XYZ file of C-alpha atoms in Angstrom:
96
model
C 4.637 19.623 -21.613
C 4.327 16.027 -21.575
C 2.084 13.718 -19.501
C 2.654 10.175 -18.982
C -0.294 7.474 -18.632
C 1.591 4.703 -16.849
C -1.417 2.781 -16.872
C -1.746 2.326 -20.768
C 2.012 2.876 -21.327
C 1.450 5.723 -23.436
C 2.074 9.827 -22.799
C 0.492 12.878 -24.751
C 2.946 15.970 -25.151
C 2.036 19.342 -26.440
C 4.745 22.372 -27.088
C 4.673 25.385 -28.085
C 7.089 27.818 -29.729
C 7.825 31.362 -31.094
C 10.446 32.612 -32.880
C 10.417 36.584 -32.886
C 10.803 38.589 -36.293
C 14.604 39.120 -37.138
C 16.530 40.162 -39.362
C 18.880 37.779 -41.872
C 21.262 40.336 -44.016
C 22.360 43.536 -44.132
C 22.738 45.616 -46.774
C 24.372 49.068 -47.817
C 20.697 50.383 -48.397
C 19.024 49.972 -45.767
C 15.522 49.745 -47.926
C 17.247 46.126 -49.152
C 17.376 44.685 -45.954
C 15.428 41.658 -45.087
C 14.300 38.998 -42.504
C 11.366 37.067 -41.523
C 8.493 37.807 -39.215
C 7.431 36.100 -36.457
C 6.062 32.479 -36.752
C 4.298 30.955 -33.359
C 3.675 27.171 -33.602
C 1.890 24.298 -31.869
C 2.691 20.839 -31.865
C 1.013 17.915 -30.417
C 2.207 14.387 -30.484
C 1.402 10.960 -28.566
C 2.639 7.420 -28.058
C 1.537 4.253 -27.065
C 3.913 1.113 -25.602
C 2.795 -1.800 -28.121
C 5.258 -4.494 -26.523
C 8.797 -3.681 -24.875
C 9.965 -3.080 -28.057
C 7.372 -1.529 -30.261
C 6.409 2.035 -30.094
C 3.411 3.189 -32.110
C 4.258 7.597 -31.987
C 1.947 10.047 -33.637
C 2.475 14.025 -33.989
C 0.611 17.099 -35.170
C 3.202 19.733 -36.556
C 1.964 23.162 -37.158
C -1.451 22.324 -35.534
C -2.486 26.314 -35.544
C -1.229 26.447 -39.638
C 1.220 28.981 -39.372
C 3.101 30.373 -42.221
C 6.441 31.625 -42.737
C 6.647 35.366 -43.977
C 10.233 37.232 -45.229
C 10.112 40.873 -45.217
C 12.200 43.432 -46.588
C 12.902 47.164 -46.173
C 14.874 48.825 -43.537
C 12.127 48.053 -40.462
C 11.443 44.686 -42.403
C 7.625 46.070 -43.115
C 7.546 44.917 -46.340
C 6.250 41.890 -47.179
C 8.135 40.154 -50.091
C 7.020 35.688 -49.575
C 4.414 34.127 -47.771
C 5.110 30.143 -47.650
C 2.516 28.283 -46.107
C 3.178 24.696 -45.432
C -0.018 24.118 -43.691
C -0.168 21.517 -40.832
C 1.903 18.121 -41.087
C 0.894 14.901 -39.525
C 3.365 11.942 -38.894
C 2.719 7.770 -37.923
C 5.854 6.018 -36.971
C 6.350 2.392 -35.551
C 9.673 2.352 -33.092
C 11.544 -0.318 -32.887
C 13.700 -0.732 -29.829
């Protein structure tokens, strides 16, 4: 969702997605299968017009600190890594 601020020349977005727990290889036993489980995540970002050609943008990745988790097993409830890359924030200048 974004929402522009004509008046300032500037817009604040927000978005949100989910990708499901899946499965990433097969194996003959089925105990060796694996995947990863289901990682939600929340972004937020703005940006402000400096001049006609300068953008000042800043964004929020990962706001809620999700972390990535591969399982294993044959109903990938196993747990084998938990990576957690915490939440990332970004400053860029745009030029045009």
């Amino acid at each position: 969702m974004t929402w522009h601020i004509p008046q300032i020349h500037s817009a604040v977005k927000a978005a949100f997605s989910y990708s499901a727990k899946y499965l990433e290889g097969l194996n003959d036993d089925p105990t060796q299968m694996y995947g990863y489980g289901s990682q939600p995540s929340l972004d937020l970002g703005a940006w402000t017009d400096i001049t006609d050609d300068l953008r000042l943008k800043y964004e929020v990745y990962n706001l809620a600190g999700s972390h990535t988790r591969m399982y294993y097993g044959q109903h990938l409830d196993r747990l084998e890594a938990k990576e957690d890359y915490g939440c990332s924030i970004y400053f860029e200048l745009v030029y045009n």
